[in-house]
Coordinates of C-alpha atoms and ligand atoms in Angstrom, one line a residue:
X398 CA 19.2 28.9 -22.9
X399 CA 20.8 28.9 -19.3
X400 CA 17.8 29.3 -16.3
X401 CA 17.2 25.5 -14.9
X402 CA 14.3 24.2 -15.8
X403 CA 13.1 22.1 -13.1
X404 CA 11.9 23.4 -9.7
X405 CA 14.1 22.8 -6.3
X406 CA 10.9 20.8 -5.0
X407 CA 11.9 18.0 -7.9
X408 CA 15.6 17.1 -6.3
X409 CA 16.1 13.5 -5.3
X410 CA 13.0 12.5 -6.4
X411 CA 13.8 11.6 -9.8
X412 CA 13.6 7.8 -9.8
X413 CA 11.3 5.5 -9.4
X414 CA 11.0 2.2 -8.7
X415 CA 8.2 1.5 -10.5
X416 CA 8.7 2.8 -13.8
X417 CA 12.1 1.1 -13.4
X418 CA 11.0 -2.5 -12.6
X419 CA 7.3 -2.5 -14.7
X420 CA 9.9 -1.9 -17.6
X421 CA 11.8 -4.1 -16.8
X422 CA 9.2 -6.7 -16.0
X423 CA 7.4 -6.2 -19.6
X424 CA 10.9 -6.5 -21.2
X425 CA 11.9 -9.7 -19.7
X426 CA 9.5 -11.8 -17.6
X427 CA 8.1 -14.9 -18.1
X428 CA 6.1 -14.8 -14.6
X429 CA 5.3 -11.3 -13.2
X430 CA 5.6 -11.5 -9.5
X431 CA 6.4 -7.9 -9.1
X432 CA 4.5 -4.6 -8.8
X433 CA 0.8 -5.2 -6.3
X434 CA -1.7 -6.1 -9.4
X435 CA -3.7 -9.2 -9.4
X436 CA -4.0 -10.6 -12.7
X437 CA -7.0 -12.2 -12.3
X438 CA -10.4 -10.7 -13.3
X439 CA -12.1 -8.3 -11.0
X440 CA -15.3 -9.0 -9.7
X441 CA -18.4 -10.1 -11.8
X442 CA -20.6 -8.0 -10.2
X443 CA -18.3 -4.6 -10.4
X444 CA -18.0 -5.6 -14.4
X445 CA -21.8 -5.8 -14.7
X446 CA -22.0 -2.3 -12.7
X447 CA -19.2 -0.5 -15.2
X448 CA -21.4 -2.2 -17.8
X449 CA -24.7 -0.7 -16.5
X450 CA -23.0 2.4 -16.1
X451 CA -22.2 2.6 -19.5
X452 CA -24.8 1.0 -21.8
X453 CA -27.5 2.2 -19.3
X454 CA -30.3 5.0 -19.7
X455 CA -28.3 8.1 -17.9
X456 CA -25.5 9.3 -19.7
X457 CA -24.5 12.2 -17.6
X458 CA -22.9 9.6 -16.1
X459 CA -20.5 10.6 -19.4
X460 CA -19.8 14.0 -18.0
X461 CA -18.7 16.0 -14.9
X462 CA -20.0 14.9 -11.2
X463 CA -19.8 16.3 -8.2
X464 CA -15.8 17.0 -7.4
X465 CA -15.5 16.2 -4.1
X466 CA -17.0 12.4 -4.7
X467 CA -19.8 11.2 -7.0
X468 CA -23.3 11.5 -5.0
X469 CA -24.1 8.1 -4.7
X470 CA -20.5 6.8 -3.5
X471 CA -19.7 9.4 -1.4
X472 CA -23.1 8.7 0.2
X473 CA -22.4 4.6 0.5
X474 CA -18.7 5.1 1.5
X475 CA -20.2 7.4 4.1
X476 CA -22.5 4.7 5.3
X477 CA -20.0 1.9 5.3
X478 CA -17.4 4.1 7.5
X479 CA -20.1 4.9 9.6
X480 CA -20.7 0.9 10.4
X481 CA -17.2 0.5 10.7
X482 CA -16.0 3.4 12.6
X483 CA -19.3 4.0 15.0
X484 CA -19.5 7.5 14.5
X485 CA -21.6 9.4 12.3
X486 CA -20.5 10.7 9.1
X487 CA -21.2 14.0 6.9
X488 CA -21.1 12.3 3.1
X489 CA -20.5 16.0 1.5
X490 CA -17.7 17.3 4.5
X491 CA -16.0 13.9 6.3
X492 CA -15.4 11.7 2.6
X493 CA -13.8 12.4 -0.6
X494 CA -13.1 10.4 -3.5
X495 CA -9.6 10.4 -4.8
X496 CA -7.8 9.2 -8.4
X497 CA -6.4 6.2 -6.4
X498 CA -5.3 6.0 -3.2
X499 CA -2.1 7.7 -4.5
X500 CA -3.9 11.1 -5.1
X501 CA -5.2 10.7 -1.9
X502 CA -1.6 10.5 -0.4
X503 CA -0.8 13.7 -2.5
X504 CA -3.6 16.0 -1.4
X505 CA -2.3 14.7 2.6
X506 CA 0.6 15.7 2.3
X507 CA 0.4 19.0 -0.4
X508 CA -2.6 20.1 2.4
X509 CA -0.9 19.1 5.7
X510 CA 2.5 19.8 5.3
X511 CA 4.5 23.2 5.4
X512 CA 8.0 23.9 5.1
X513 CA 10.2 22.7 8.0
X514 CA 7.8 20.2 9.1
X515 CA 8.6 16.9 9.9
X516 CA 6.8 13.3 9.0
X517 CA 7.7 10.3 10.9
X518 CA 7.7 7.1 8.7
X519 CA 8.0 3.8 9.7
X520 CA 10.3 1.7 7.6
X521 CA 10.0 -0.4 5.3
X522 CA 7.2 2.1 3.7
X523 CA 5.3 2.0 0.1
X524 CA 8.6 4.0 -1.9
X525 CA 6.2 7.3 -2.7
X526 CA 5.7 8.4 1.2
X527 CA 9.1 10.2 1.2
X528 CA 8.9 12.0 -2.9
X529 CA 5.8 13.3 -1.4
X530 CA 6.7 14.3 1.4
X531 CA 10.0 16.4 0.3
X532 CA 7.3 18.1 -2.5
X533 CA 5.7 19.0 0.0
X534 CA 8.6 20.8 1.4
X535 CA 8.8 18.6 4.0
X536 CA 11.4 17.1 5.9
X537 CA 11.1 13.0 6.5
X538 CA 12.2 11.3 9.8
X539 CA 12.7 7.4 9.9
X540 CA 11.9 5.3 12.2
X541 CA 12.6 0.9 11.5
X542 CA 10.6 -1.6 11.9
X543 CA 13.2 -4.4 13.6
X544 CA 13.2 -7.8 12.7
X545 CA 12.6 -10.5 16.4
X546 CA 13.1 -13.9 14.8
X547 CA 11.5 -16.2 17.0
X548 CA 13.2 -18.1 19.3
X549 CA 12.0 -22.0 18.5
X550 CA 13.7 -21.5 14.8
X551 CA 10.4 -21.4 13.1
X552 CA 9.8 -18.5 10.4
X553 CA 9.7 -15.1 10.3
X554 CA 6.1 -13.3 10.4
X555 CA 5.7 -9.6 9.8
X556 CA 4.5 -9.5 13.7
X557 CA 8.4 -10.4 14.1
X558 CA 9.5 -6.9 12.9
X559 CA 8.3 -4.5 15.6
X560 CA 8.6 -0.6 15.9
X561 CA 11.1 0.1 19.4
X562 CA 8.7 2.1 21.5
X563 CA 11.4 4.6 23.0
X564 CA 13.0 4.7 19.0
X565 CA 9.9 6.1 18.5
X566 CA 9.0 8.6 20.9
X567 CA 12.7 9.6 20.5
X568 CA 11.3 11.0 16.3
X569 CA 8.4 13.4 17.8
X570 CA 9.7 17.2 18.1
X571 CA 8.0 20.6 18.4
X572 CA 8.3 19.8 14.5
X573 CA 6.3 16.7 14.0
X574 CA 3.7 17.7 11.8
X575 CA 2.5 14.1 10.7
X576 CA 3.1 10.0 10.8
X577 CA 2.6 8.0 8.3
X578 CA 0.4 4.4 9.1
X579 CA 0.5 2.2 6.3
X580 CA -1.7 -1.2 7.7
X581 CA -1.6 -3.3 7.0
X582 CA 1.8 -2.2 5.4
X583 CA 3.7 -2.3 2.3
X584 CA 5.8 -4.3 1.6
X585 CA 5.7 -6.6 5.3
X586 CA 2.4 -7.6 5.2
X587 CA 2.1 -6.3 8.9
X588 CA -0.5 -6.0 10.3
X589 CA -0.3 -3.7 13.4
X590 CA -1.7 -5.0 16.8
X591 CA -3.9 -2.9 19.0
X592 CA -1.0 -2.3 21.0
X593 CA 1.2 -0.5 18.8
X594 CA -1.8 1.0 17.0
X595 CA -2.4 2.4 21.3
X596 CA 1.5 3.6 21.2
X597 CA 1.1 5.3 17.9
X598 CA -2.3 7.4 19.2
X599 CA -0.6 8.1 22.3
X600 CA 2.2 10.1 20.7
X601 CA 0.3 12.0 18.4
X602 CA -2.4 13.0 21.2
X603 CA 0.7 13.9 23.6
X604 CA 2.7 15.9 20.7
X605 CA -0.8 17.0 18.7
X606 CA 0.6 15.1 15.5
X607 CA -1.3 14.0 12.1
X608 CA -1.9 11.0 11.4
X609 CA -1.9 9.4 7.5
X610 CA -3.2 6.3 8.0
X611 CA -2.5 4.6 4.6
X612 CA -5.3 1.2 5.1
X613 CA -5.0 0.3 1.4
X614 CA -5.6 -3.5 2.1
X615 CA -7.7 -3.2 4.2
X616 CA -9.6 -6.0 3.7
X617 CA -6.6 -8.7 3.1
X618 CA -6.1 -9.9 6.4
X619 CA -5.5 -13.6 7.1
X620 CA -5.1 -15.9 10.0
X621 CA -8.6 -14.4 11.7
X622 CA -6.0 -11.0 12.4
X623 CA -8.3 -7.7 12.7
X624 CA -7.7 -4.9 11.3
X625 CA -8.0 -2.3 13.5
X626 CA -8.7 1.4 12.2
X627 CA -6.5 3.7 14.6
X628 CA -9.6 6.8 13.7
X629 CA -11.0 4.4 16.0
X630 CA -8.9 5.2 18.9
X631 CA -9.5 7.4 22.0
X632 CA -8.1 10.7 20.8
X633 CA -7.2 9.5 17.0
X634 CA -10.6 10.8 14.8
X635 CA -9.8 14.0 15.2
X636 CA -6.2 14.2 13.7
X637 CA -6.6 11.5 11.3
X638 CA -7.4 10.8 7.5
X639 CA -8.1 7.1 6.6
X640 CA -6.9 6.2 2.7
X641 CA -8.5 4.0 0.8
X642 CA -8.6 2.2 -2.8
X643 CA -11.3 0.5 -4.9
X644 CA -8.5 -0.5 -6.9
X645 CA -7.2 -3.3 -3.9
X646 CA -10.5 -3.6 -2.4
X647 CA -12.1 -5.0 -5.6
X648 CA -9.2 -6.2 -7.6
X649 CA -9.4 -3.0 -10.0
X650 CA -6.1 -1.0 -10.2
X651 CA -6.4 0.1 -13.2
X652 CA -9.6 2.1 -12.4
X653 CA -7.5 4.5 -9.9
X654 CA -10.7 4.9 -7.7
X655 CA -9.7 5.5 -3.6
X656 CA -10.9 7.9 -1.2
X657 CA -10.0 9.6 2.4
X658 CA -11.8 9.9 5.0
X659 CA -11.9 12.3 8.1
X660 CA -13.0 15.3 10.0
X661 CA -13.7 18.1 8.0
X662 CA -11.3 20.4 10.1
X663 CA -8.4 18.1 7.4
X664 CA -11.0 17.4 5.1
X665 CA -11.9 21.4 4.2
X666 CA -7.5 21.1 3.1
X667 CA -7.2 18.0 1.2
X668 CA -10.5 19.8 -1.3
X669 CA -8.3 23.1 -1.7
X670 CA -5.5 21.0 -3.3
X671 CA -8.4 18.5 -5.1
X672 CA -10.4 21.5 -6.8
X673 CA -6.8 23.3 -7.8
X674 CA -5.6 19.6 -9.4
X675 CA -6.9 16.9 -10.7
X676 CA -10.5 17.7 -9.2
X677 CA -12.2 14.7 -10.0
X678 CA -11.8 11.3 -11.3
X679 CA -14.0 9.2 -13.9
X680 CA -17.7 9.6 -12.6
X681 CA -18.4 6.2 -14.5
X682 CA -16.2 4.3 -12.1
X683 CA -17.0 6.2 -9.4
X684 CA -20.6 5.1 -9.8
X685 CA -19.7 1.5 -10.6
X686 CA -18.0 1.3 -7.5
X687 CA -20.8 2.8 -5.8
X688 CA -23.1 -0.3 -6.8
X689 CA -20.0 -2.3 -5.8
X690 CA -20.4 -1.1 -2.4
X691 CA -23.5 -1.1 -2.1
X692 CA -23.4 -4.9 -3.0
X693 CA -21.4 -4.9 0.0
X694 CA -23.4 -2.8 2.7
X695 CA -25.8 -5.2 2.0
X696 CA -23.6 -8.7 2.1
X697 CA -21.6 -7.1 5.0
X698 CA -19.5 -10.1 6.9
X699 CA -21.3 -12.3 5.0
X700 CA -19.6 -15.8 3.7
X701 CA -20.8 -14.5 -0.2
X702 CA -19.4 -11.0 0.3
X703 CA -16.2 -9.7 -1.3
X704 CA -14.5 -8.8 1.8
X705 CA -14.7 -12.2 3.1
X706 CA -14.1 -14.4 0.0
X707 CA -11.1 -12.5 -1.7
X708 CA -8.8 -13.1 1.7
X709 CA -9.9 -16.2 2.3
X710 CA -8.7 -16.7 -1.9
X711 CA -5.7 -14.7 -1.2
X712 CA -4.7 -16.9 2.2
X713 CA -4.9 -19.9 -0.2
X714 CA -2.2 -18.5 -2.3
X715 CA -0.1 -16.8 -0.4
X716 CA 0.4 -19.9 2.0
X717 CA 1.0 -22.1 -1.3
X718 CA 3.8 -19.4 -2.2
X719 CA 5.3 -19.7 1.7
X720 CA 5.2 -23.9 1.2
X721 CA 7.0 -23.1 -2.7
X722 CA 9.8 -20.5 -1.5
X723 CA 10.1 -22.7 1.7
X724 CA 10.9 -25.9 -0.7
X725 CA 13.3 -24.0 -2.5
X726 CA 15.5 -22.4 0.8
X727 CA 13.9 -19.0 -0.2
X728 CA 13.1 -18.2 3.4
X729 CA 9.2 -16.4 3.7
X730 CA 8.1 -13.7 6.0
X731 CA 5.0 -14.9 7.1
X732 CA 2.9 -11.7 5.7
X733 CA -0.1 -11.2 8.4
X734 CA -2.0 -9.1 5.9
X735 CA -2.0 -7.8 1.6
X736 CA -1.2 -9.5 -1.1
X737 CA 3.2 -9.2 -0.7
X738 CA 5.7 -12.1 0.7
X739 CA 9.0 -11.1 1.6
X740 CA 11.3 -13.6 1.2
X741 CA 14.8 -14.3 1.9
X742 CA 16.9 -14.7 -1.5
X743 CA 21.0 -15.7 0.7
X744 CA 20.3 -19.9 -1.4
X745 CA 20.4 -17.9 -4.8
X746 CA 23.1 -15.0 -4.4
X747 CA 26.0 -17.0 -5.1
X748 CA 24.8 -16.5 -8.8
X749 CA 24.6 -12.8 -8.7
X750 CA 28.3 -11.9 -6.9
X751 CA 28.4 -8.5 -4.6
X752 CA 29.9 -5.7 -6.0
X753 CA 32.0 -3.7 -3.5
X754 CA 31.0 -0.1 -2.4
X755 CA 29.0 -0.5 -5.4
X756 CA 25.7 2.2 -5.2
X757 CA 22.7 0.3 -5.7
X758 CA 21.7 -2.0 -3.1
X759 CA 22.5 -5.9 -3.8
X760 CA 18.9 -6.9 -3.6
X761 CA 18.3 -4.6 -6.5
X762 CA 21.1 -5.8 -8.5
X763 CA 19.7 -9.3 -8.0
X764 CA 15.8 -8.8 -8.5
X765 CA 17.0 -7.4 -12.0
X766 CA 19.4 -10.2 -12.7
X767 CA 16.6 -12.5 -11.6
X768 CA 14.2 -11.3 -14.3
X769 CA 16.8 -10.6 -16.9
X770 CA 18.4 -14.6 -16.6
X771 CA 15.3 -16.9 -15.4
X772 CA 12.2 -14.6 -16.3
X773 CA 10.2 -13.6 -12.7
X774 CA 10.0 -10.5 -11.5
X775 CA 10.2 -9.5 -8.3
X776 CA 10.5 -6.6 -6.5
X777 CA 13.9 -5.5 -4.1
X778 CA 12.9 -5.1 -0.6
X779 CA 15.7 -2.3 -0.2
X780 CA 12.9 -0.1 -2.5
X781 CA 11.4 0.4 0.1
X782 CA 13.9 2.2 2.4
X783 CA 15.0 5.3 2.5
X784 CA 18.6 6.6 1.5
X785 CA 19.9 6.2 3.9
X786 CA 18.6 3.0 5.4
X787 CA 18.9 1.4 1.5
X788 CA 21.3 -0.9 2.6
X789 CA 20.5 -2.5 5.8
X790 CA 18.0 -5.7 5.0
X791 CA 19.7 -6.3 1.3
X792 CA 19.0 -10.1 1.4
X793 CA 14.8 -9.6 0.2
X794 CA 12.5 -9.8 -2.6
X795 CA 9.2 -9.0 -1.8
X796 CA 6.7 -11.2 -4.4
X797 CA 2.8 -10.0 -4.9
X798 CA 0.9 -13.5 -5.0
X799 CA -2.7 -11.5 -6.0
X800 CA -1.8 -14.1 -8.8
X801 CA -3.6 -17.2 -10.7
X802 CA -2.6 -20.3 -9.5
X803 CA -1.0 -20.8 -13.0
X804 CA 1.1 -17.8 -12.7
X805 CA 2.2 -18.9 -8.8
X806 CA 2.9 -22.2 -10.3
X807 CA 5.2 -21.1 -13.1
X808 CA 6.8 -19.0 -10.2
X809 CA 7.8 -22.2 -8.3
X810 CA 8.7 -23.6 -11.0
X811 CA 11.1 -21.0 -12.0
X812 CA 12.5 -21.1 -8.5
X813 CA 12.7 -25.5 -8.5
X814 CA 14.1 -25.8 -11.6
X815 CA 17.2 -23.0 -11.0
X816 CA 17.7 -24.4 -7.0
X817 CA 18.0 -28.2 -9.1
X818 CA 21.2 -26.3 -11.2
X819 CA 23.0 -25.2 -8.5
Ligands
IK2_1404 C1 0.6 1.0 0.8 C2 -0.4 1.4 -0.4 N1 -0.7 2.7 -0.7 C3 -1.1 3.3 -1.7 C4 -1.1 2.3 -2.9 C5 -1.4 3.1 -4.0 O1 -3.0 3.2 -4.6 P1 -3.8 2.6 -5.8 O2 -3.3 2.1 -6.9 O3 -5.1 3.2 -5.2 O4 -3.3 4.6 -5.7 C6 -0.9 1.4 -2.8 C7 -0.6 0.5 -4.3 N2 1.3 0.1 -4.2 O5 1.0 -0.7 -5.7 C8 2.2 -0.6 -5.9 C9 3.0 -2.2 -5.4 O6 3.5 -1.9 -3.8 O7 3.1 -3.0 -6.2 C10 -0.6 0.4 -1.7 O8 0.7 -0.8 -1.8

């Protein structure tokens, strides 16, 4: 058999950081601060909602539901986003439920990006954007967030990583179809300011470019920062697809329920991809997520709201991890949002000698050595860069701090012991 079997659209995208590092963590890690999932339970009210859905009298929850979203879920999502965006939404045309935010992203790129279209991706970026653009036949065009360390010697924060306005503007051309915005940003935790979003919005309107706005960490912002939805800015609603995740919103990453919110002129095409791929996601999970949102709608802004309690809890974990990393000299970049924290590994580099001209970035080799020899899993920052820029920041690894106190303490103990041994 000599005929090639692989479709050309898969060329160069066969490697995946999560497949590789999840396996390493499963094999070697004692403490896993790698892949972004909580090791604490999903909230009681969500688990109770699933139990009710499973054992309740409505046996039709075990059967197909509406392809573009279980009616109770699209209705409550529309109500929620009407409140957040200050505009009327039709649950049947402005909302679609997907198999996690991953599938929402897939639908966006497959539905909106054609051969030869360019898509601007802000680096560092959640790794799937590049392969998904390529699978759609598009060309990714990268623009970096550049670190501007504070002059007063304070710890850097994700806010210190900024776009250069002229550099960003230079990436827009008549071939630009879309820009991917991820705020709060994985892996840095950057929460884009109104000024930064205004710059992006202005360029999108000027060049008639779409905005794929990945907002899965929308509730995870700290220090009183506000998450601003770019779709609420002048001229952006009509050209923006907002992506969300029940996995990140309700600490239930294994449920794989996500959604897109946006104008029908865009979502009609995402529905075409959706109905010709997964068709719909688990009815029973959608029912439980709908009940979760109904609770949150009632408690919106109140202290007992999960969307108020979770960021409060995570900020304490973040601050604890910052202290612990700073204590062993692993300078952290303070994240304004998400549940990730990037740290500088310089003080520990002597244990993992550099290999000149290695085609694997240093931080990747360091992270693999660390999980194998210290039992601590983390993700190399180079995993969030394009091939051409992977070697720009190889002194950093990313930790996930959505973990039980005992897990974070165990990680700190490993680092302290390692530091003492040096
Ligand atoms: C920005 C972003 N968008 C989308 C997604 C996917 O969301 P979902 O799980 O709902 O498909 C994720 C999940 N990331 O988890 C892996 C990691 O970074 O450790 C994400 O971070």
